[in-house]
Coordinates of C-alpha atoms in Angstrom, one line a residue:
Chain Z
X237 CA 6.3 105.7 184.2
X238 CA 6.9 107.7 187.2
X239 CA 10.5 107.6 186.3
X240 CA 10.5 108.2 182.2
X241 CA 8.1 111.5 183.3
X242 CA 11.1 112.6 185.7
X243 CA 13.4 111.8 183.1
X244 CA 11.7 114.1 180.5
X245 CA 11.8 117.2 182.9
X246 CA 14.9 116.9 183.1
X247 CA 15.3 116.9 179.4
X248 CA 12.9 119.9 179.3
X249 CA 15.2 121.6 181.5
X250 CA 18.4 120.9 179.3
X251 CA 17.3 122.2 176.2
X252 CA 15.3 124.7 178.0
X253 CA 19.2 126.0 179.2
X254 CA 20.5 125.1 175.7
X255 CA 18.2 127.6 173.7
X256 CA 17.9 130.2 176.2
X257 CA 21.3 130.8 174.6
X258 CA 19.8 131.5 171.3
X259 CA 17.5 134.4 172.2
X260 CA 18.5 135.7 168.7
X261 CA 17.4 132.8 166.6
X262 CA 14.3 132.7 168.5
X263 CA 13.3 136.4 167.6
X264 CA 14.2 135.7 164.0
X265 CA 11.5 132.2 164.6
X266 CA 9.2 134.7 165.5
X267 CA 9.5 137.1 162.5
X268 CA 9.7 134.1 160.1
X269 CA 6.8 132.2 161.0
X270 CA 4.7 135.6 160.8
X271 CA 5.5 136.6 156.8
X272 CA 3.9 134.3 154.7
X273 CA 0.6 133.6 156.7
X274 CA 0.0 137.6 156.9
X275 CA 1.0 137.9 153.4
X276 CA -1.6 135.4 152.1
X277 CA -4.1 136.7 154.7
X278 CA -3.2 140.7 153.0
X279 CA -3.9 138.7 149.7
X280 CA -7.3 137.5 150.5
X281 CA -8.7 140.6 152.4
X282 CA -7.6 142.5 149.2
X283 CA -10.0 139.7 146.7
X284 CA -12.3 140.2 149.5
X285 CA -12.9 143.6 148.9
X286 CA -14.2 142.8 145.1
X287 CA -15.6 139.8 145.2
X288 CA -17.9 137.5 147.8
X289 CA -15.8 134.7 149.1
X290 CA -16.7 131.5 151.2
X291 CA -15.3 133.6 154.4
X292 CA -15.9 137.0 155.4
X293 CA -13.0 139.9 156.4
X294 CA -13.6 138.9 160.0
X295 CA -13.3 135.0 159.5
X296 CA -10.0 135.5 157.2
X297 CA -8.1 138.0 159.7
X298 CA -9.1 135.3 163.0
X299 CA -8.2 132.3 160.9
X300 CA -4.9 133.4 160.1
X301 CA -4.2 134.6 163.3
X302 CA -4.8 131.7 165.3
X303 CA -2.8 129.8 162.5
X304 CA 0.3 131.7 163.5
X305 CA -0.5 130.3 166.8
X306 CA -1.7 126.7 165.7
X307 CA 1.3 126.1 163.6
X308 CA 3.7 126.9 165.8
X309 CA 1.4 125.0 169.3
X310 CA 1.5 121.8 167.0
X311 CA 5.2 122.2 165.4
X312 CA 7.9 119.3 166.5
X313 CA 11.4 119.3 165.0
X314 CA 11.7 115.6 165.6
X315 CA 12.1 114.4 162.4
X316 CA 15.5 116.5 161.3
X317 CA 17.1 115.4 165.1
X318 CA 15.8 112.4 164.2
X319 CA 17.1 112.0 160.8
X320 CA 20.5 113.8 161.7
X321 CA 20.6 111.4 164.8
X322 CA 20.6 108.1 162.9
X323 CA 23.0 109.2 160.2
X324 CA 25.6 110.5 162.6
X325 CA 25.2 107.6 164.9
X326 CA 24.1 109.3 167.9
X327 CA 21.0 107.4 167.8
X328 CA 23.2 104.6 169.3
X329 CA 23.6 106.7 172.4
X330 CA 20.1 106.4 173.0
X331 CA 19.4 102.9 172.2
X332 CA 21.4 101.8 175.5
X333 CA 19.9 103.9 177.8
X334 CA 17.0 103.2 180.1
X335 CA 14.7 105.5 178.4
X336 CA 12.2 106.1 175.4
X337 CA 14.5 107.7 172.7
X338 CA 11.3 109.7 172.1
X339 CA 11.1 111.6 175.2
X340 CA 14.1 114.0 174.2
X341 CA 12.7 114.9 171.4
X342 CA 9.9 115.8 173.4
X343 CA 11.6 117.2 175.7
X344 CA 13.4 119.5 173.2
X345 CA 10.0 120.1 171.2
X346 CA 8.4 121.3 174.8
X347 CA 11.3 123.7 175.9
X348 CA 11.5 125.7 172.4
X349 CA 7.6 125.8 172.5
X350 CA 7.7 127.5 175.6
X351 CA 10.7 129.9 175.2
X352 CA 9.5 130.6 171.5
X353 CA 6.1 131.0 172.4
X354 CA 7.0 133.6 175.4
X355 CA 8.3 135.6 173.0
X356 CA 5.3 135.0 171.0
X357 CA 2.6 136.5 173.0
X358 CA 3.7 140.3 173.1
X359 CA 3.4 140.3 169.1
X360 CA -0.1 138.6 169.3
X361 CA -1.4 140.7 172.0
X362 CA 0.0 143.7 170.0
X363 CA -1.7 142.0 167.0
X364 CA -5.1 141.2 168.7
X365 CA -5.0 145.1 169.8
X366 CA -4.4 146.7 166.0
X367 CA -7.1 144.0 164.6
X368 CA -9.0 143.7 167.2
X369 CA -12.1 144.6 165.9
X370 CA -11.8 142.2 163.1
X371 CA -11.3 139.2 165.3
X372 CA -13.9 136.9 167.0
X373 CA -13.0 134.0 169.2
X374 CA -15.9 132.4 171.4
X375 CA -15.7 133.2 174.7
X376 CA -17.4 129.4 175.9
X377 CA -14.9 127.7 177.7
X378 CA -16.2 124.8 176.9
X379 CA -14.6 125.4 173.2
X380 CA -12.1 126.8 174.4
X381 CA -11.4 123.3 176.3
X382 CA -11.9 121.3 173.0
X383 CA -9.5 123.6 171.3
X384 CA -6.7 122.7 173.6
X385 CA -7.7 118.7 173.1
X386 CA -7.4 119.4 169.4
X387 CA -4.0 121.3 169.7
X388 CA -3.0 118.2 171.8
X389 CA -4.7 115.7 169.4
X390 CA -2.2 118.2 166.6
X391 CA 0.7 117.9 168.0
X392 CA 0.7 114.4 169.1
X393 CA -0.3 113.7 165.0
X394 CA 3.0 116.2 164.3
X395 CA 5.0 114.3 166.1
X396 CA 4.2 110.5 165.6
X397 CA 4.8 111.6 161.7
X398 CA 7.5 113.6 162.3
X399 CA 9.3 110.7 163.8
X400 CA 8.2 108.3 161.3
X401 CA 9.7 110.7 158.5
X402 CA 12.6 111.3 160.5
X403 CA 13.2 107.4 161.1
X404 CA 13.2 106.8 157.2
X405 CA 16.9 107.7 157.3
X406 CA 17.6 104.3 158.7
X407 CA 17.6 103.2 155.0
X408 CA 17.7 106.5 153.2
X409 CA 20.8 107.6 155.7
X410 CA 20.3 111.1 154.2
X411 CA 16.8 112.4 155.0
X412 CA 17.1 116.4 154.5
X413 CA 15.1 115.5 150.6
X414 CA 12.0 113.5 152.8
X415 CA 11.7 115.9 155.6
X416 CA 11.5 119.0 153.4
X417 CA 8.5 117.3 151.4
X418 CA 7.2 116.6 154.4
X419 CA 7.3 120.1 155.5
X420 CA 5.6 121.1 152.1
X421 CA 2.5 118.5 152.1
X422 CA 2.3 119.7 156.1
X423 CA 2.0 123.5 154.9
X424 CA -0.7 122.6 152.0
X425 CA -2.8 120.0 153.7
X426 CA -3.0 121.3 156.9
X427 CA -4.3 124.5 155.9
X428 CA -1.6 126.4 157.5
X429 CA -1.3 128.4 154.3
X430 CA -5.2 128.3 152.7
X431 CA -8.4 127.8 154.7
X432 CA -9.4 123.8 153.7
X433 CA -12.6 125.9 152.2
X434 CA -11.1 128.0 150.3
X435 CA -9.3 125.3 148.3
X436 CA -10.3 123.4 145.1
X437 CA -13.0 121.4 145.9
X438 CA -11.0 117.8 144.8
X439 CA -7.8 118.6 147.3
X440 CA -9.7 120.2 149.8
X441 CA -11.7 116.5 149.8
X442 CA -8.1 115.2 150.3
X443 CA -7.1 117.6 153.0
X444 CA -10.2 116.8 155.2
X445 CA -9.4 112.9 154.7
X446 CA -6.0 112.7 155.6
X447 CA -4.5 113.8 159.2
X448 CA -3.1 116.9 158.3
X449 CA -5.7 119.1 158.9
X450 CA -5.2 118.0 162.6
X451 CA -1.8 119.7 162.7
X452 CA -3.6 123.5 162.3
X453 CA -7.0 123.7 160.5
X454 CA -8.9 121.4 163.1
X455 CA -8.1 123.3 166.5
X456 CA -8.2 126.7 164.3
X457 CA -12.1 125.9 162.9
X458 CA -13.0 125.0 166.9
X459 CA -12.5 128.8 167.9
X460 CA -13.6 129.6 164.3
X461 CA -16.8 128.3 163.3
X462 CA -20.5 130.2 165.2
X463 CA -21.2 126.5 166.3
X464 CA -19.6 123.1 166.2
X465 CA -20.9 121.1 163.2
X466 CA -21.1 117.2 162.3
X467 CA -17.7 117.7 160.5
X468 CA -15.9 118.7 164.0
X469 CA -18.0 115.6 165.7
X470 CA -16.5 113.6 163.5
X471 CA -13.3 115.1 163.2
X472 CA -13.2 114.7 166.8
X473 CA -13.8 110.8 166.5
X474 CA -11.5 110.7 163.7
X475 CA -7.8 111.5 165.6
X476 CA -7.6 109.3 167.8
X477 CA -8.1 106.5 165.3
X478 CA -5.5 108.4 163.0
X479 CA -2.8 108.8 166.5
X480 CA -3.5 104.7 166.6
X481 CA -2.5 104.4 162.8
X482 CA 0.3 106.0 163.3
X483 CA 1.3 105.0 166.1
X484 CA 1.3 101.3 164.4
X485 CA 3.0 102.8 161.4
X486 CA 5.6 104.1 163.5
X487 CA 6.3 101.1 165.7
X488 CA 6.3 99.0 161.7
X489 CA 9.1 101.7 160.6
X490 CA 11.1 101.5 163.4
X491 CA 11.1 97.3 164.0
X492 CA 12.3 97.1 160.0
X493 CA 14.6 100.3 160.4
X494 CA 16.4 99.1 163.2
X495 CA 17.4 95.9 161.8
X496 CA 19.4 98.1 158.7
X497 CA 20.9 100.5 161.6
X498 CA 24.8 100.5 161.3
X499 CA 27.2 103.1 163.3
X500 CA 30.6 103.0 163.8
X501 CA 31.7 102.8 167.4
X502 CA 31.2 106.8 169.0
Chain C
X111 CA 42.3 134.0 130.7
X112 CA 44.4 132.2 133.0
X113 CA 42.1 133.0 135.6
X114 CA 38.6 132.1 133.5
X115 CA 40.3 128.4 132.8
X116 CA 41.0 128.3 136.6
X117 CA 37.8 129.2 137.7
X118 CA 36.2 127.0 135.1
X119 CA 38.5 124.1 135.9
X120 CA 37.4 125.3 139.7
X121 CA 33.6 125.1 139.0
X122 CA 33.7 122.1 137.1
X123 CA 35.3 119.6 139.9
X124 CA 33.0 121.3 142.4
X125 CA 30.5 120.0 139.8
X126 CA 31.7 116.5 139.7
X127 CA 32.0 116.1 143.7
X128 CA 28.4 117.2 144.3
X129 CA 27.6 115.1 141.8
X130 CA 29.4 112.2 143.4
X131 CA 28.1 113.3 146.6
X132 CA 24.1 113.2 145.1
X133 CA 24.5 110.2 143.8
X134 CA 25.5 108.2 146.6
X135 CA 22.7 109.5 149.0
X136 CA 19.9 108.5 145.5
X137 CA 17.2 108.3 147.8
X138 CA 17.6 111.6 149.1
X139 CA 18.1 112.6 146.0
X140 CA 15.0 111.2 144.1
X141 CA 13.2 112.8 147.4
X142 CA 14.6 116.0 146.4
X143 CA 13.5 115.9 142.7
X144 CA 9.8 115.4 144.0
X145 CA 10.2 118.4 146.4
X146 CA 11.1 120.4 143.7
X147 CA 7.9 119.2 141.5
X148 CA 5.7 119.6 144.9
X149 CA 7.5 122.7 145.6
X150 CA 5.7 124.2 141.8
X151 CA 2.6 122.2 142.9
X152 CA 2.0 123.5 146.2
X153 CA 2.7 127.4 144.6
X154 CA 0.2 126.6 141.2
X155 CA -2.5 125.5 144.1
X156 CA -2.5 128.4 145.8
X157 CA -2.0 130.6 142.7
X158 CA -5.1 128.6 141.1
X159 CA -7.1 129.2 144.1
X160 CA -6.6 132.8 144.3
X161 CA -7.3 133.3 140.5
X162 CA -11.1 131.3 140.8
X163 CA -11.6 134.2 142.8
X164 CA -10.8 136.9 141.2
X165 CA -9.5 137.5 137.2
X166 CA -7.6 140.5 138.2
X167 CA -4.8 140.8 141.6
X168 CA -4.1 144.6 141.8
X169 CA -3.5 144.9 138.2
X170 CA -1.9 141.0 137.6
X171 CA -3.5 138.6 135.6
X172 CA -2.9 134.9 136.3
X173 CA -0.7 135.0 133.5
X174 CA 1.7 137.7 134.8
X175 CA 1.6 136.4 138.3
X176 CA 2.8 133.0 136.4
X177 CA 5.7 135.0 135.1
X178 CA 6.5 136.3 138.3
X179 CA 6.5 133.0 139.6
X180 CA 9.2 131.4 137.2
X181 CA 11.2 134.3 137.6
X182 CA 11.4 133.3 141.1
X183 CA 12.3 129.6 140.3
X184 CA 14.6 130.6 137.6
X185 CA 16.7 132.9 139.8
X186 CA 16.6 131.2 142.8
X187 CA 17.7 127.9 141.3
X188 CA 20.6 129.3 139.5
X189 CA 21.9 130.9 142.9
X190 CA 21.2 128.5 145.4
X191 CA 22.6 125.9 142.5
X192 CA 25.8 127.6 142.8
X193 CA 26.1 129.6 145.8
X194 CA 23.7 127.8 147.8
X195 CA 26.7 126.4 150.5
X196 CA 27.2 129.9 152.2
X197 CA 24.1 129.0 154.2
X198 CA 26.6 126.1 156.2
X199 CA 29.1 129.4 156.8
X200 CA 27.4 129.0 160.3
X201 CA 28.7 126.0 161.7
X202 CA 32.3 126.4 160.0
X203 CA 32.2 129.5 162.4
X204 CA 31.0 127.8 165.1
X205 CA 33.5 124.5 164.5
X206 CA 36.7 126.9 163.6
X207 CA 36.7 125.0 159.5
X208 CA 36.8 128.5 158.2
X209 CA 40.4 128.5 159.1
X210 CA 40.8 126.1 155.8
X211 CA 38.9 128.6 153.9
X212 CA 41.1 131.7 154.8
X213 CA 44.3 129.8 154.3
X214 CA 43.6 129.1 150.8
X215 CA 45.0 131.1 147.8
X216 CA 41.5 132.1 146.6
X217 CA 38.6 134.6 147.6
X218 CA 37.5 133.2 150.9
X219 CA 33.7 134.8 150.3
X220 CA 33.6 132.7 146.7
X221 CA 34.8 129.8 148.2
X222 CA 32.5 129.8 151.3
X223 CA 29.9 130.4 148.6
X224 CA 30.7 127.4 146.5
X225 CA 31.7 124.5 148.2
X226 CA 29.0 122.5 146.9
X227 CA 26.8 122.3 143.7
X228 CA 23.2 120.9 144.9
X229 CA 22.6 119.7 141.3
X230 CA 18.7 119.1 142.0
X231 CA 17.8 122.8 141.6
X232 CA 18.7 122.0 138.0
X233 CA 15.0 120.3 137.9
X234 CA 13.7 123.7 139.9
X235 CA 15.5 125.7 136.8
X236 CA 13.7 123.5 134.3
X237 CA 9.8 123.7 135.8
X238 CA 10.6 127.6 136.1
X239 CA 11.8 127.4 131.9
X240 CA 8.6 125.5 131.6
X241 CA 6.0 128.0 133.7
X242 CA 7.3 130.7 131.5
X243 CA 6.9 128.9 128.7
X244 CA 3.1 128.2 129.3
X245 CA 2.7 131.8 130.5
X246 CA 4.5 133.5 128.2
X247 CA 2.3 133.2 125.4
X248 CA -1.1 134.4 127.5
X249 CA 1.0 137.9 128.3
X250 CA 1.0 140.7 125.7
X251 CA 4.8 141.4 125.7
X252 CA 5.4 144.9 124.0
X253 CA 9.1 144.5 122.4
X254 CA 11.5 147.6 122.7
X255 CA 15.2 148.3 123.1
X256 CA 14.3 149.8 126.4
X257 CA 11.9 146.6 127.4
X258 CA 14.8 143.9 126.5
X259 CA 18.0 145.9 128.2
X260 CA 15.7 146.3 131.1
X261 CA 14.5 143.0 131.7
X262 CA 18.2 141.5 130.9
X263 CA 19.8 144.0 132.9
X264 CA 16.8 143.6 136.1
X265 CA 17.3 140.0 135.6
X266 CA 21.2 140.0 136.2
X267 CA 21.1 142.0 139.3
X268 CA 18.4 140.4 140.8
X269 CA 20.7 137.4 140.8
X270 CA 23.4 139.2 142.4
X271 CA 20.9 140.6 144.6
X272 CA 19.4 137.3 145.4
X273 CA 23.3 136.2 146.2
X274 CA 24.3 138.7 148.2
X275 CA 21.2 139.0 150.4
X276 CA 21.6 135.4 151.3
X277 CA 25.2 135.5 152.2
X278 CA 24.3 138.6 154.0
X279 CA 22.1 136.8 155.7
X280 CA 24.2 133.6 156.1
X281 CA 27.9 135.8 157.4
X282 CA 25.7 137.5 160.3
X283 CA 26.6 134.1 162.0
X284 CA 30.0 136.0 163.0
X285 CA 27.7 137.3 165.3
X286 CA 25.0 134.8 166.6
X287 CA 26.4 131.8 165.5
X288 CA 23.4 130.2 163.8
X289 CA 21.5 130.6 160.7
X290 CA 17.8 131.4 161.4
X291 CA 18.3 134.5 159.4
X292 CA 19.3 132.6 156.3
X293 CA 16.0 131.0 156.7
X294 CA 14.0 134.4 157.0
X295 CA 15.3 135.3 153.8
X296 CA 13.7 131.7 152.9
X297 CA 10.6 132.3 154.1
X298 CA 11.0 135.9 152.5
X299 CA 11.6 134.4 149.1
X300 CA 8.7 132.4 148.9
X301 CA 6.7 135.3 149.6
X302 CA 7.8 136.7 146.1
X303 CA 5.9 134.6 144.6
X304 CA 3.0 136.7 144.6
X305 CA 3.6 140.4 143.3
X306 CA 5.2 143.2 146.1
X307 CA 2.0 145.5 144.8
X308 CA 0.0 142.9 147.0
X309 CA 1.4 144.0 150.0
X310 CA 0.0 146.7 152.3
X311 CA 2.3 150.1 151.2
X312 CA 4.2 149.7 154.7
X313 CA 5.2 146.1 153.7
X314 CA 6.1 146.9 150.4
X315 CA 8.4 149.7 151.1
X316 CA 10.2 147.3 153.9
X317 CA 10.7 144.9 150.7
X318 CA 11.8 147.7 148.5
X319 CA 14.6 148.8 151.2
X320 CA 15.2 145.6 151.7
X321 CA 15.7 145.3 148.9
X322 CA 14.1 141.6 148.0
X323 CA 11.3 143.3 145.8
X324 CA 14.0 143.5 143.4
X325 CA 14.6 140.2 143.2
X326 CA 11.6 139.0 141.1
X327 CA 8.6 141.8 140.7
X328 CA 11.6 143.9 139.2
X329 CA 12.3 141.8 136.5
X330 CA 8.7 140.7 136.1
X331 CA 7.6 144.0 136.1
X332 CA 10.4 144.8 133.8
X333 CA 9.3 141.9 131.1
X334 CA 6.0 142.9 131.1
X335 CA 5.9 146.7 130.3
X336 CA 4.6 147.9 133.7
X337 CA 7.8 149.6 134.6
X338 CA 11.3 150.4 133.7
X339 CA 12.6 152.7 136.3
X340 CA 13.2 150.1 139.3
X341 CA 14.7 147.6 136.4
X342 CA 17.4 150.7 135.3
X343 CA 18.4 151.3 138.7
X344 CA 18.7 147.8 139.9
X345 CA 22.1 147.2 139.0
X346 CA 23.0 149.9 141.2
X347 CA 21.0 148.3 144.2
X348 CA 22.4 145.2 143.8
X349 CA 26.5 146.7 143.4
X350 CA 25.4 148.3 146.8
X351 CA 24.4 145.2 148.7
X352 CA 27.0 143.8 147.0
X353 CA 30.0 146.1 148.4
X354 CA 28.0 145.5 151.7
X355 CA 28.2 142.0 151.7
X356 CA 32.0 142.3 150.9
X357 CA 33.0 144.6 153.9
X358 CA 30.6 143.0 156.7
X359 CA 32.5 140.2 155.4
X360 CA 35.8 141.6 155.9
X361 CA 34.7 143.3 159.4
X362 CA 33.5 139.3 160.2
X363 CA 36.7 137.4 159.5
X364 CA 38.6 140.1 161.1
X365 CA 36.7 139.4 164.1
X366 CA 36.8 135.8 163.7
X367 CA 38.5 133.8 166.4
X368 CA 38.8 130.3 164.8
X369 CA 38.6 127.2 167.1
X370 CA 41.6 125.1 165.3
X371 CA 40.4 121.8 164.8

C-alpha cells in the first residue's frame, strides 16, 4: 500500500510537470467551464424577476457558484485516457507493471485539479466579491466537513464511472461516441446545468435515484440548504452503497474486457 | 467547371472514406447517433423547464426559442459535417503531418478543414429539420422580400461565420499547441441555444464582437421579423472573420517549423 501511495506521488508529480507546460489551455479550462453555468444562472435570475420560483435570487446565484466549483472538484478525465489507452495499446504498458493501472489516472486527475483549480480561485474570490451580497454559505464547520466527504464521495462516483465508460473500448475499440453521452447524461443528471428542483418533476425523480447527482448537486445542496434534511441523511447512506456497485460493475467490465484486449507489440 | 468536378469528385471520396471509417468503428457509431438524439433531449429539457416558468423570455416565446434552437443544430451540423476536421489541426502541428498538407497542390486551409466527413451530424441536421418543423407552425412568420433575402442571406454567413470562428479557434494552435480554445467555441456554441437578448448587455456585446451572436439569434431573429439590420450586415461580418482566418493562417504556416516525420 505503502508503495502504490509512493507510486502515485510520483505520478502526481509527472503530470503535475507535464501541464504546468500548458498554462494556456488551463486559462482557456477556466473560461470554458464558467459560460454556460453563468448563462443559465443569468437565465433564471431574469424569470426570477416575474415570476415566484422554487429558489430565491440568493439560492440561484450560490448554487451556481459552487457548481462551477463542484463540477470541476469532482471532474476526472479517466475515461478518454482510458479509452484512448486501450485502443492505442498503451494500456499494455500498464498491465506489466507492478502497479494499479488506476493510480495514474489519478494521479493525472489530482495534478490538473490542483494547477487548474489555482488558477481557479482568483476568479471565484473576484466572483464572491461582485456577488457577494447575493451569496450564503453556512459558516458551521461541521457542514463544511460533510461537504468535503460529499465532494470526495463525487469524485470517487466520477471516477469509478468514468473508468467503466472508458473501459467499454475493450470491445467498442473506438469510445469517443460513449464518453461524449456520458458527458451529456453527467451534465443533466447531476444538476450541473439545472437545480434537481427546478426540473420536471418525472426526471428530477430519476436524477435523485441514480448516482449522478453525487457528482455536483449533493455536495452543492450541503452548503445550500438552511438545515440538512432526511433527503441529505439518506443521500449520505446512499453513496457508499452506489461507490460498492460500481465498484463491482467496474471489476465485471474489466474481468470480460480484458479477455477481448488485443495490441500489437509497442 | 473543371474545378466544380474536382472539388465534387474531391468531396465525394472524402464522403466514402468517412463513411468507411464510421462504419468499421459501428459501435461508436450507433453511440454517436444516440448522443445526437440526447444532445436535442438534454436542450428540449432545459428549454421545457424554463418555459413552465415563464410564457415569455425577454420577448421569446417557446416557440421562437425552438427556432433558434434548430437554427443552431442546422448550422452547426452542416459545418462541423464538413469542416469539422480543422479541430485535429492541433496535433498535425504538434506531430509535423502538416508538412503533407502544404506539399499538396490544393488550398492547405480547405484541406486541413476537410479531411474527414463525420457523417453522424447528418442525424443532428435531421432533428434540427424536424424542431423547425414542429415550431414553425406556432410562430407567426410575416413574409416579405426583405424577410426571406434576410434570413437566406443571415443564414449563409452564419455558416461561414460558424466555420471560420472554429478554424480560428482551431489554427491558434501555431501558437499553444493544443486545442482548448476550439473547445471554448464549443462550450460557446451551446450557449446559443438560448437567445443573446438573455444575456446581461456586457455579455451580449462580447458575443456581438465576437461575433458568435451572429451565428444563430441573427438568423432567428431574421426569420422571425424582430430584426433585419444585423441579418443585412452579416455577410459583411462574416467576409471579415473570414479574411482573418485566411491571413492568421498564412502568418501560422509561415511560422510553422514542421517536425518531418
Amino acid at each position: 500500500m505503502a508503495h502504490q501511495l509512493r507510486l502515485l506521488g510520483s505520478f502526481i508529480k509527472v503530470h503535475w510537470s507535464i501541464h504546468t507546460q500548458y498554462r494556456f489551455g488551463a486559462l482557456i479550462w477556466l473560461v470554458n467551464g464558467l459560460i454556460l453555468p453563468l448563462i443559465i444562472m443569468g437565465i433564471w435570475l431574469v424569470i426570477g424577476r416575474d415570476q415566484n420560483l422554487a429558489l430565491d435570487q440568493t439560492t440561484i446565484i450560490t448554487y451556481y457558484l459552487l457548481t462551477i466549483i463542484v463540477f470541476r472538484l469532482t471532474q476526472s478525465w479517466a475515461a478518454e485516457d482510458l479509452a484512448f489507452g486501450i485502443k492505442d495499446g498503451i494500456f499494455s504498458n500498464f498491465l506489466i507493471k507492478p502497479f494499479y493501472y488506476q493510480l495514474i489516472f489519478i494521479g493525472k486527475d489530482l495534478a490538473l485539479k490542483t494547477l487548474r483549480l489555482i488558477m481557479l480561485i482568483p476568479v471565484i474570490a473576484l466572483l464572491t466579491v461582485i456577488l457577494h451580497q447575493y451569496i450564503a454559505v453556512p459558516l458551521d464547520p461541521f457542514r463544511w466537513f460533510l461537504f468535503i466527504l460529499a465532494v470526495l464521495g463525487g469524485y470517487l462516483i466520477e471516477l469509478i464511472l468514468s473508468l467503466t465508460i472508458g473501459l467499454t473500448a475493450f470491445w467498442v475499440v473506438q469510445a469517443y461516441g460513449g464518453f461524449v453521452l456520458y458527458y451529456l447524461v453527467k451534465q443533466l443528471l447531476s444538476g450541473a446545468l439545472l437545480p434537481l428542483v427546478l426540473m420536471p418533476d418525472w426526471l428530477s425523480q430519476i436524477a435523485y435515484f441514480l448516482p449522478f447527482q453525487y457528482i455536483v448537486y449533493f455536495p452543492v445542496q450541503i452548503l445550500l440548504t438552511p438545515a440538512l434534511t432526511q433527503r441529505e441523511f439518506v443521500s449520505f447512506i446512499c453513496l457508499p452503497l452506489w461507490l460498492i456497485i460500481l465498484v463491482i460493475l467496474n471489476c465485471l467490465v474489466y474481468r470480460q474486457g480484458i479477455k477481448e484486449y488485443t495490441a500489437i507489440g509497442i | 467547371m473543371i474545378k466544380i468536378n474536382h472539388f465534387y469528385r474531391y468531396m465525394r471520396q472524402i464522403f466514402i472514406l468517412s463513411h468507411a471509417n464510421a462504419v468499421t468503428y459501428r459501435a461508436d457509431y450507433f453511440l454517436r447517433i444516440i448522443r445526437s438524439i440526447f444532445e436535442v433531449a438534454v436542450t428540449y429539457i432545459l428549454l421545457m423547464s424554463i418555459y413552465t416558468h415563464t410564457s415569455r423570455l425577454v420577448g421569446w416565446t417557446y416557440a421562437e426559442t425552438l427556432v433558434l434552437f434548430a437554427f443552431v443544430q442546422i448550422i452547426f451540423s452542416l459545418v462541423m459535417m464538413w469542416f469539422g476536421s480543422i479541430q485535429f489541426i492541433f496535433d498535425d502541428i504538434r506531430t509535423g503531418k502538416l508538412d503533407r498538407m502544404l506539399l499538396q497542390p490544393m488550398n492547405s486551409l480547405f484541406l486541413a478543414s476537410t479531411r474527414f466527413c463525420y457523417i453522424t451530424n447528418i442525424f443532428r441536421l435531421l432533428l434540427g429539420f424536424f424542431i423547425l418543423l414542429i415550431a414553425l407552425p406556432q410562430v407567426t412568420l410575416t413574409f416579405s422580400p426583405l424577410m426571406i433575402v434576410a434570413t437566406i442571406i443571415s443564414l449563409v454567413s452564419a455558416m461561414y461565420l460558424c466555420y471560420a470562428l472554429f478554424a480560428l479557434a482551431s489554427i491558434v494552435a501555431f501558437w499553444s499547441y493544443n486545442n482548448e480554445l476550439w473547445f471554448l467555441m464549443d462550450t460557446l456554441s451551446s450557449s446559443l441555444r438560448y437567445p443573446v437578448d438573455v444575456m446581461s448587455v456586457g455579455v451580449r456585446w462580447i458575443f456581438y464582437l465576437i461575433p458568435v451572436a451572429f451565428i444563430a439569434t441573427v438568423p432567428a431573429k431574421a426569420l422571425l421579423g424582430k430584426d433585419y439590420t444585423l441579418a443585412l450586415i452579416s455577410p459583411l461580418i462574416a467576409l471579415l472573420v473570414y479574411y482573418l482566418l485566411k491571413k492568421v493562417w498564412e502568418r501560422g504556416v509561415r511560422q510553422y517549423e514542421g517536425a518531418s516525420i
